[in-house]
Amino acid sequence: MRIRVVNPNTTRAMTDTIERCALAVAGPGTLLDAVTSEIGPASIESHYDEAMSVPGLLAAIRQGEADGVDGYVIACFGDPGLDAARELAEGPVIGIAEAAVHTASHLGRGFSVVTTLARTIGRAADLAEHYGMGRFCRGIHACEIPVLALETDPDARKIVTEACRAAVAQDESDAVVLGCAGMAELCAHIRDEIGVPVIDGVAAATLTVQSLLTMGLRKSGRGEFATPPPKTYAGLLKSFGS
């Protein structure tokens, strides 16, 4: 099976981190690669950033279909463009927030989310509710480290770890969900430090896609997620027409 992890921002260094974490859990016989969006923001930290990331994400999904990819991971905790990507792809498409919160719900009565900037808390709350996980989500906390600083700030690991520790204490949670793909490599360290399950959405989504493909499951293709009807697009989106 072929799985492609799509980083919807345009920062290749972050894609490299994401790819390492996805490859670490990919099973024998799974061919996995990660690609960086060619269109969009350097990082995704607002509704505007999310909106601007979607055309590049969809271009990557469309290219994956041409390349024979079987399933996809959207590696941004906002799960941008997830529904549209599912319309384009024949196989499963899973967002890392979607996979992470469902995984966390299996491990205890409640979880906390630790994200980057406070302005992303509302989006994370909306997604937990959208995925039916609102009753498990006991709190969402920001560590106030910008996405790209997760790789450049020498104190990032310590700050994120302490934010996770504080979240567990405040929320009385049984698990922590890391609310950014850029935190993926911190997962094992934080788990060992704070003593509760810590879920990296990149790994969770990769394994979800892999499991669905192993079971021979693909997109239904009926109704809402059928291939979009062909039509003409204008201006900067002209190449996205059918």
mmCIF file of N, CA, C and O in Angstrom, residues 96-180:
data_model
loop_
_atom_site.group_PDB
_atom_site.id
_atom_site.type_symbol
_atom_site.label_atom_id
_atom_site.label_comp_id
_atom_site.label_asym_id
_atom_site.label_seq_id
_atom_site.Cartn_x
_atom_site.Cartn_y
_atom_site.Cartn_z
ATOM 1 N N ILE A 96 -5.067 14.728 11.150
ATOM 2 C CA ILE A 96 -4.374 14.338 12.380
ATOM 3 C C ILE A 96 -5.173 14.704 13.630
ATOM 4 O O ILE A 96 -5.081 14.008 14.647
ATOM 5 N N ALA A 97 -5.948 15.778 13.593
ATOM 6 C CA ALA A 97 -6.789 16.087 14.757
ATOM 7 C C ALA A 97 -7.866 15.022 14.908
ATOM 8 O O ALA A 97 -8.132 14.532 16.021
ATOM 9 N N GLU A 98 -8.485 14.666 13.812
ATOM 10 C CA GLU A 98 -9.524 13.633 13.806
ATOM 11 C C GLU A 98 -8.999 12.334 14.416
ATOM 12 O O GLU A 98 -9.628 11.739 15.309
ATOM 13 N N ALA A 99 -7.833 11.888 13.944
ATOM 14 C CA ALA A 99 -7.264 10.630 14.433
ATOM 15 C C ALA A 99 -6.830 10.741 15.885
ATOM 16 O O ALA A 99 -7.028 9.813 16.676
ATOM 17 N N ALA A 100 -6.250 11.866 16.258
ATOM 18 C CA ALA A 100 -5.718 12.010 17.616
ATOM 19 C C ALA A 100 -6.810 12.004 18.675
ATOM 20 O O ALA A 100 -6.687 11.335 19.706
ATOM 21 N N VAL A 101 -7.889 12.749 18.434
ATOM 22 C CA VAL A 101 -8.928 12.811 19.468
ATOM 23 C C VAL A 101 -9.673 11.484 19.592
ATOM 24 O O VAL A 101 -10.055 11.084 20.700
ATOM 25 N N HIS A 102 -9.870 10.789 18.481
ATOM 26 C CA HIS A 102 -10.498 9.475 18.577
ATOM 27 C C HIS A 102 -9.587 8.493 19.323
ATOM 28 O O HIS A 102 -10.064 7.706 20.150
ATOM 29 N N THR A 103 -8.303 8.540 19.031
ATOM 30 C CA THR A 103 -7.356 7.661 19.726
ATOM 31 C C THR A 103 -7.361 7.942 21.220
ATOM 32 O O THR A 103 -7.407 7.020 22.050
ATOM 33 N N ALA A 104 -7.319 9.212 21.589
ATOM 34 C CA ALA A 104 -7.297 9.586 23.010
ATOM 35 C C ALA A 104 -8.546 9.103 23.738
ATOM 36 O O ALA A 104 -8.491 8.730 24.912
ATOM 37 N N SER A 105 -9.682 9.077 23.039
ATOM 38 C CA SER A 105 -10.936 8.667 23.679
ATOM 39 C C SER A 105 -10.928 7.195 24.069
ATOM 40 O O SER A 105 -11.736 6.767 24.903
ATOM 41 N N HIS A 106 -10.016 6.411 23.495
ATOM 42 C CA HIS A 106 -9.921 4.988 23.822
ATOM 43 C C HIS A 106 -9.084 4.733 25.077
ATOM 44 O O HIS A 106 -9.032 3.595 25.570
ATOM 45 N N LEU A 107 -8.406 5.756 25.578
ATOM 46 C CA LEU A 107 -7.376 5.542 26.588
ATOM 47 C C LEU A 107 -7.745 6.044 27.975
ATOM 48 O O LEU A 107 -6.944 5.936 28.906
ATOM 49 N N GLY A 108 -8.919 6.595 28.128
ATOM 50 C CA GLY A 108 -9.333 7.097 29.429
ATOM 51 C C GLY A 108 -10.659 7.828 29.324
ATOM 52 O O GLY A 108 -11.293 7.867 28.263
ATOM 53 N N ARG A 109 -11.066 8.441 30.407
ATOM 54 C CA ARG A 109 -12.352 9.141 30.442
ATOM 55 C C ARG A 109 -12.286 10.543 29.877
ATOM 56 O O ARG A 109 -13.324 11.142 29.565
ATOM 57 N N GLY A 110 -11.084 11.094 29.762
ATOM 58 C CA GLY A 110 -10.977 12.447 29.233
ATOM 59 C C GLY A 110 -9.548 12.796 28.857
ATOM 60 O O GLY A 110 -8.595 12.233 29.397
ATOM 61 N N PHE A 111 -9.414 13.715 27.925
ATOM 62 C CA PHE A 111 -8.090 14.145 27.482
ATOM 63 C C PHE A 111 -8.007 15.658 27.433
ATOM 64 O O PHE A 111 -9.026 16.358 27.380
ATOM 65 N N SER A 112 -6.779 16.151 27.447
ATOM 66 C CA SER A 112 -6.489 17.566 27.236
ATOM 67 C C SER A 112 -5.773 17.726 25.908
ATOM 68 O O SER A 112 -5.051 16.823 25.473
ATOM 69 N N VAL A 113 -5.955 18.869 25.274
ATOM 70 C CA VAL A 113 -5.218 19.213 24.060
ATOM 71 C C VAL A 113 -4.244 20.335 24.413
ATOM 72 O O VAL A 113 -4.622 21.310 25.072
ATOM 73 N N VAL A 114 -3.000 20.189 23.986
ATOM 74 C CA VAL A 114 -2.018 21.263 24.132
ATOM 75 C C VAL A 114 -1.617 21.713 22.740
ATOM 76 O O VAL A 114 -1.071 20.933 21.951
ATOM 77 N N THR A 115 -1.920 22.965 22.442
ATOM 78 C CA THR A 115 -1.691 23.500 21.108
ATOM 79 C C THR A 115 -0.623 24.593 21.146
ATOM 80 O O THR A 115 0.051 24.782 22.165
ATOM 81 N N THR A 116 -0.454 25.286 20.054
ATOM 82 C CA THR A 116 0.605 26.291 19.934
ATOM 83 C C THR A 116 0.137 27.637 20.485
ATOM 84 O O THR A 116 0.420 27.979 21.620
ATOM 85 N N LEU A 117 -0.574 28.403 19.679
ATOM 86 C CA LEU A 117 -0.999 29.742 20.075
ATOM 87 C C LEU A 117 -2.438 29.737 20.567
ATOM 88 O O LEU A 117 -3.270 28.962 20.092
ATOM 89 N N ALA A 118 -2.741 30.653 21.488
ATOM 90 C CA ALA A 118 -4.082 30.714 22.064
ATOM 91 C C ALA A 118 -5.154 30.964 21.011
ATOM 92 O O ALA A 118 -6.297 30.509 21.176
ATOM 93 N N ARG A 119 -4.811 31.623 19.927
ATOM 94 C CA ARG A 119 -5.813 31.919 18.907
ATOM 95 C C ARG A 119 -6.312 30.656 18.205
ATOM 96 O O ARG A 119 -7.317 30.691 17.498
ATOM 97 N N THR A 120 -5.629 29.519 18.378
ATOM 98 C CA THR A 120 -6.063 28.269 17.746
ATOM 99 C C THR A 120 -6.955 27.421 18.663
ATOM 100 O O THR A 120 -7.432 26.369 18.240
ATOM 101 N N ILE A 121 -7.171 27.869 19.892
ATOM 102 C CA ILE A 121 -7.959 27.083 20.840
ATOM 103 C C ILE A 121 -9.390 26.880 20.343
ATOM 104 O O ILE A 121 -9.943 25.777 20.424
ATOM 105 N N GLY A 122 -10.003 27.924 19.827
ATOM 106 C CA GLY A 122 -11.379 27.817 19.346
ATOM 107 C C GLY A 122 -11.525 26.793 18.235
ATOM 108 O O GLY A 122 -12.495 26.020 18.208
ATOM 109 N N ARG A 123 -10.576 26.784 17.308
ATOM 110 C CA ARG A 123 -10.623 25.825 16.215
ATOM 111 C C ARG A 123 -10.509 24.395 16.742
ATOM 112 O O ARG A 123 -11.250 23.489 16.313
ATOM 113 N N ALA A 124 -9.611 24.181 17.692
ATOM 114 C CA ALA A 124 -9.461 22.844 18.268
ATOM 115 C C ALA A 124 -10.740 22.404 18.978
ATOM 116 O O ALA A 124 -11.155 21.247 18.877
ATOM 117 N N ALA A 125 -11.378 23.332 19.674
ATOM 118 C CA ALA A 125 -12.637 23.012 20.363
ATOM 119 C C ALA A 125 -13.728 22.660 19.356
ATOM 120 O O ALA A 125 -14.504 21.711 19.562
ATOM 121 N N ASP A 126 -13.797 23.426 18.266
ATOM 122 C CA ASP A 126 -14.795 23.138 17.227
ATOM 123 C C ASP A 126 -14.591 21.743 16.641
ATOM 124 O O ASP A 126 -15.555 21.008 16.387
ATOM 125 N N LEU A 127 -13.329 21.373 16.401
ATOM 126 C CA LEU A 127 -13.053 20.060 15.817
ATOM 127 C C LEU A 127 -13.413 18.932 16.778
ATOM 128 O O LEU A 127 -13.988 17.916 16.361
ATOM 129 N N ALA A 128 -13.071 19.092 18.052
ATOM 130 C CA ALA A 128 -13.437 18.056 19.029
ATOM 131 C C ALA A 128 -14.942 17.838 19.046
ATOM 132 O O ALA A 128 -15.430 16.699 19.075
ATOM 133 N N GLU A 129 -15.690 18.924 18.988
ATOM 134 C CA GLU A 129 -17.149 18.819 18.964
ATOM 135 C C GLU A 129 -17.624 18.190 17.657
ATOM 136 O O GLU A 129 -18.510 17.319 17.649
ATOM 137 N N HIS A 130 -17.048 18.638 16.550
ATOM 138 C CA HIS A 130 -17.431 18.122 15.227
ATOM 139 C C HIS A 130 -17.224 16.610 15.128
ATOM 140 O O HIS A 130 -18.041 15.896 14.524
ATOM 141 N N TYR A 131 -16.148 16.124 15.738
ATOM 142 C CA TYR A 131 -15.848 14.697 15.664
ATOM 143 C C TYR A 131 -16.550 13.883 16.752
ATOM 144 O O TYR A 131 -16.292 12.689 16.898
ATOM 145 N N GLY A 132 -17.433 14.536 17.510
ATOM 146 C CA GLY A 132 -18.177 13.834 18.546
ATOM 147 C C GLY A 132 -17.358 13.538 19.790
ATOM 148 O O GLY A 132 -17.735 12.694 20.612
ATOM 149 N N MET A 133 -16.256 14.260 19.959
ATOM 150 C CA MET A 133 -15.347 14.016 21.072
ATOM 151 C C MET A 133 -15.436 15.095 22.147
ATOM 152 O O MET A 133 -14.613 15.137 23.058
ATOM 153 N N GLY A 134 -16.421 15.976 22.043
ATOM 154 C CA GLY A 134 -16.553 17.059 23.002
ATOM 155 C C GLY A 134 -16.681 16.567 24.437
ATOM 156 O O GLY A 134 -16.153 17.193 25.367
ATOM 157 N N ARG A 135 -17.341 15.447 24.643
ATOM 158 C CA ARG A 135 -17.548 14.950 26.008
ATOM 159 C C ARG A 135 -16.269 14.378 26.613
ATOM 160 O O ARG A 135 -16.171 14.227 27.830
ATOM 161 N N PHE A 136 -15.295 14.047 25.772
ATOM 162 C CA PHE A 136 -14.014 13.551 26.273
ATOM 163 C C PHE A 136 -12.995 14.678 26.483
ATOM 164 O O PHE A 136 -12.052 14.511 27.244
ATOM 165 N N CYS A 137 -13.161 15.776 25.759
ATOM 166 C CA CYS A 137 -12.163 16.850 25.784
ATOM 167 C C CYS A 137 -12.374 17.722 27.022
ATOM 168 O O CYS A 137 -13.334 18.483 27.100
ATOM 169 N N ARG A 138 -11.446 17.641 27.970
ATOM 170 C CA ARG A 138 -11.598 18.339 29.243
ATOM 171 C C ARG A 138 -10.963 19.721 29.259
ATOM 172 O O ARG A 138 -11.203 20.499 30.181
ATOM 173 N N GLY A 139 -10.149 20.020 28.265
ATOM 174 C CA GLY A 139 -9.538 21.337 28.214
ATOM 175 C C GLY A 139 -8.591 21.466 27.037
ATOM 176 O O GLY A 139 -8.059 20.462 26.540
ATOM 177 N N ILE A 140 -8.418 22.696 26.564
ATOM 178 C CA ILE A 140 -7.487 22.985 25.472
ATOM 179 C C ILE A 140 -6.588 24.115 25.934
ATOM 180 O O ILE A 140 -7.068 25.161 26.398
ATOM 181 N N HIS A 141 -5.286 23.912 25.824
ATOM 182 C CA HIS A 141 -4.313 24.832 26.401
ATOM 183 C C HIS A 141 -3.269 25.217 25.358
ATOM 184 O O HIS A 141 -2.845 24.380 24.562
ATOM 185 N N ALA A 142 -2.844 26.467 25.386
ATOM 186 C CA ALA A 142 -1.819 26.955 24.463
ATOM 187 C C ALA A 142 -0.493 27.119 25.187
ATOM 188 O O ALA A 142 -0.454 27.591 26.332
ATOM 189 N N CYS A 143 0.587 26.728 24.527
ATOM 190 C CA CYS A 143 1.916 26.929 25.108
ATOM 191 C C CYS A 143 2.558 28.218 24.603
ATOM 192 O O CYS A 143 3.640 28.594 25.039
ATOM 193 N N GLU A 144 1.880 28.889 23.659
ATOM 194 C CA GLU A 144 2.307 30.177 23.092
ATOM 195 C C GLU A 144 3.671 30.102 22.398
ATOM 196 O O GLU A 144 4.466 31.033 22.458
ATOM 197 N N ILE A 145 3.912 28.989 21.738
ATOM 198 C CA ILE A 145 5.086 28.858 20.861
ATOM 199 C C ILE A 145 4.581 28.801 19.425
ATOM 200 O O ILE A 145 3.798 27.914 19.081
ATOM 201 N N PRO A 146 4.977 29.725 18.557
ATOM 202 C CA PRO A 146 4.569 29.652 17.155
ATOM 203 C C PRO A 146 5.012 28.334 16.518
ATOM 204 O O PRO A 146 6.015 27.733 16.946
ATOM 205 N N VAL A 147 4.293 27.899 15.521
ATOM 206 C CA VAL A 147 4.557 26.599 14.891
ATOM 207 C C VAL A 147 6.012 26.437 14.482
ATOM 208 O O VAL A 147 6.669 25.448 14.836
ATOM 209 N N LEU A 148 6.548 27.390 13.742
ATOM 210 C CA LEU A 148 7.909 27.235 13.231
ATOM 211 C C LEU A 148 8.956 27.307 14.327
ATOM 212 O O LEU A 148 10.059 26.764 14.187
ATOM 213 N N ALA A 149 8.624 27.951 15.452
ATOM 214 C CA ALA A 149 9.561 28.036 16.574
ATOM 215 C C ALA A 149 9.709 26.706 17.306
ATOM 216 O O ALA A 149 10.643 26.530 18.095
ATOM 217 N N LEU A 150 8.808 25.756 17.053
ATOM 218 C CA LEU A 150 8.934 24.445 17.681
ATOM 219 C C LEU A 150 10.253 23.780 17.306
ATOM 220 O O LEU A 150 10.783 22.970 18.071
ATOM 221 N N GLU A 151 10.798 24.126 16.136
ATOM 222 C CA GLU A 151 12.058 23.532 15.701
ATOM 223 C C GLU A 151 13.254 24.428 15.958
ATOM 224 O O GLU A 151 14.392 23.954 15.895
ATOM 225 N N THR A 152 13.033 25.692 16.273
ATOM 226 C CA THR A 152 14.165 26.621 16.414
ATOM 227 C C THR A 152 14.362 27.125 17.838
ATOM 228 O O THR A 152 15.466 27.524 18.201
ATOM 229 N N ASP A 153 13.324 27.113 18.653
ATOM 230 C CA ASP A 153 13.424 27.603 20.022
ATOM 231 C C ASP A 153 14.052 26.513 20.899
ATOM 232 O O ASP A 153 13.477 25.429 21.052
ATOM 233 N N PRO A 154 15.221 26.770 21.486
ATOM 234 C CA PRO A 154 15.870 25.733 22.295
ATOM 235 C C PRO A 154 15.078 25.322 23.523
ATOM 236 O O PRO A 154 15.322 24.258 24.103
ATOM 237 N N ASP A 155 14.130 26.153 23.942
ATOM 238 C CA ASP A 155 13.326 25.835 25.115
ATOM 239 C C ASP A 155 11.983 25.193 24.766
ATOM 240 O O ASP A 155 11.177 24.922 25.664
ATOM 241 N N ALA A 156 11.752 24.932 23.475
ATOM 242 C CA ALA A 156 10.435 24.459 23.048
ATOM 243 C C ALA A 156 10.040 23.160 23.736
ATOM 244 O O ALA A 156 8.907 23.024 24.226
ATOM 245 N N ARG A 157 10.941 22.198 23.774
ATOM 246 C CA ARG A 157 10.587 20.902 24.376
ATOM 247 C C ARG A 157 10.184 21.064 25.835
ATOM 248 O O ARG A 157 9.184 20.490 26.280
ATOM 249 N N LYS A 158 10.945 21.858 26.570
ATOM 250 C CA LYS A 158 10.632 22.070 27.980
ATOM 251 C C LYS A 158 9.294 22.774 28.156
ATOM 252 O O LYS A 158 8.479 22.390 29.008
ATOM 253 N N ILE A 159 9.049 23.803 27.335
ATOM 254 C CA ILE A 159 7.813 24.579 27.462
ATOM 255 C C ILE A 159 6.597 23.717 27.144
ATOM 256 O O ILE A 159 5.590 23.736 27.866
ATOM 257 N N VAL A 160 6.663 22.938 26.074
ATOM 258 C CA VAL A 160 5.535 22.084 25.695
ATOM 259 C C VAL A 160 5.312 21.004 26.751
ATOM 260 O O VAL A 160 4.171 20.706 27.134
ATOM 261 N N THR A 161 6.395 20.421 27.235
ATOM 262 C CA THR A 161 6.274 19.392 28.266
ATOM 263 C C THR A 161 5.580 19.933 29.512
ATOM 264 O O THR A 161 4.666 19.299 30.063
ATOM 265 N N GLU A 162 6.002 21.103 29.956
ATOM 266 C CA GLU A 162 5.408 21.672 31.165
ATOM 267 C C GLU A 162 3.953 22.085 30.933
ATOM 268 O O GLU A 162 3.122 21.999 31.845
ATOM 269 N N ALA A 163 3.635 22.514 29.715
ATOM 270 C CA ALA A 163 2.241 22.833 29.396
ATOM 271 C C ALA A 163 1.384 21.577 29.454
ATOM 272 O O ALA A 163 0.234 21.613 29.927
ATOM 273 N N CYS A 164 1.923 20.448 29.002
ATOM 274 C CA CYS A 164 1.188 19.184 29.064
ATOM 275 C C CYS A 164 1.004 18.735 30.513
ATOM 276 O O CYS A 164 -0.079 18.275 30.907
ATOM 277 N N ARG A 165 2.059 18.879 31.306
ATOM 278 C CA ARG A 165 1.972 18.501 32.718
ATOM 279 C C ARG A 165 0.902 19.333 33.436
ATOM 280 O O ARG A 165 0.083 18.809 34.202
ATOM 281 N N ALA A 166 0.907 20.626 33.182
ATOM 282 C CA ALA A 166 -0.065 21.523 33.815
ATOM 283 C C ALA A 166 -1.477 21.222 33.355
ATOM 284 O O ALA A 166 -2.432 21.286 34.141
ATOM 285 N N ALA A 167 -1.639 20.878 32.077
ATOM 286 C CA ALA A 167 -2.970 20.560 31.546
ATOM 287 C C ALA A 167 -3.558 19.331 32.229
ATOM 288 O O ALA A 167 -4.743 19.308 32.591
ATOM 289 N N VAL A 168 -2.745 18.299 32.421
ATOM 290 C CA VAL A 168 -3.214 17.082 33.085
ATOM 291 C C VAL A 168 -3.655 17.390 34.517
ATOM 292 O O VAL A 168 -4.706 16.922 34.977
ATOM 293 N N ALA A 169 -2.844 18.197 35.196
ATOM 294 C CA ALA A 169 -3.174 18.541 36.581
ATOM 295 C C ALA A 169 -4.447 19.382 36.659
ATOM 296 O O ALA A 169 -5.322 19.136 37.497
ATOM 297 N N GLN A 170 -4.557 20.361 35.776
ATOM 298 C CA GLN A 170 -5.719 21.257 35.817
ATOM 299 C C GLN A 170 -7.000 20.557 35.408
ATOM 300 O O GLN A 170 -8.059 20.754 36.017
ATOM 301 N N ASP A 171 -6.929 19.743 34.358
ATOM 302 C CA ASP A 171 -8.130 19.110 33.801
ATOM 303 C C ASP A 171 -8.422 17.743 34.407
ATOM 304 O O ASP A 171 -9.475 17.164 34.126
ATOM 305 N N GLU A 172 -7.474 17.213 35.184
ATOM 306 C CA GLU A 172 -7.578 15.834 35.686
ATOM 307 C C GLU A 172 -7.800 14.864 34.527
ATOM 308 O O GLU A 172 -8.669 13.975 34.563
ATOM 309 N N SER A 173 -6.977 15.034 33.515
ATOM 310 C CA SER A 173 -7.104 14.243 32.291
ATOM 311 C C SER A 173 -6.321 12.937 32.382
ATOM 312 O O SER A 173 -5.347 12.828 33.133
ATOM 313 N N ASP A 174 -6.736 11.997 31.550
ATOM 314 C CA ASP A 174 -6.057 10.709 31.473
ATOM 315 C C ASP A 174 -5.057 10.647 30.321
ATOM 316 O O ASP A 174 -4.268 9.697 30.242
ATOM 317 N N ALA A 175 -5.102 11.607 29.414
ATOM 318 C CA ALA A 175 -4.224 11.609 28.244
ATOM 319 C C ALA A 175 -4.085 13.023 27.714
ATOM 320 O O ALA A 175 -4.878 13.909 28.044
ATOM 321 N N VAL A 176 -3.063 13.215 26.887
ATOM 322 C CA VAL A 176 -2.819 14.516 26.258
ATOM 323 C C VAL A 176 -2.725 14.328 24.753
ATOM 324 O O VAL A 176 -2.053 13.402 24.270
ATOM 325 N N VAL A 177 -3.395 15.182 24.032
ATOM 326 C CA VAL A 177 -3.291 15.240 22.577
ATOM 327 C C VAL A 177 -2.410 16.431 22.205
ATOM 328 O O VAL A 177 -2.655 17.557 22.661
ATOM 329 N N LEU A 178 -1.389 16.192 21.408
ATOM 330 C CA LEU A 178 -0.520 17.271 20.942
ATOM 331 C C LEU A 178 -1.185 17.955 19.753
ATOM 332 O O LEU A 178 -1.451 17.328 18.730
ATOM 333 N N GLY A 179 -1.433 19.261 19.887
ATOM 334 C CA GLY A 179 -2.247 19.977 18.917
ATOM 335 C C GLY A 179 -1.495 20.634 17.794
ATOM 336 O O GLY A 179 -1.898 21.706 17.327
ATOM 337 N N CYS A 180 -0.419 20.002 17.329
ATOM 338 C CA CYS A 180 0.328 20.530 16.182
ATOM 339 C C CYS A 180 1.211 19.424 15.632
ATOM 340 O O CYS A 180 1.870 18.707 16.403
#
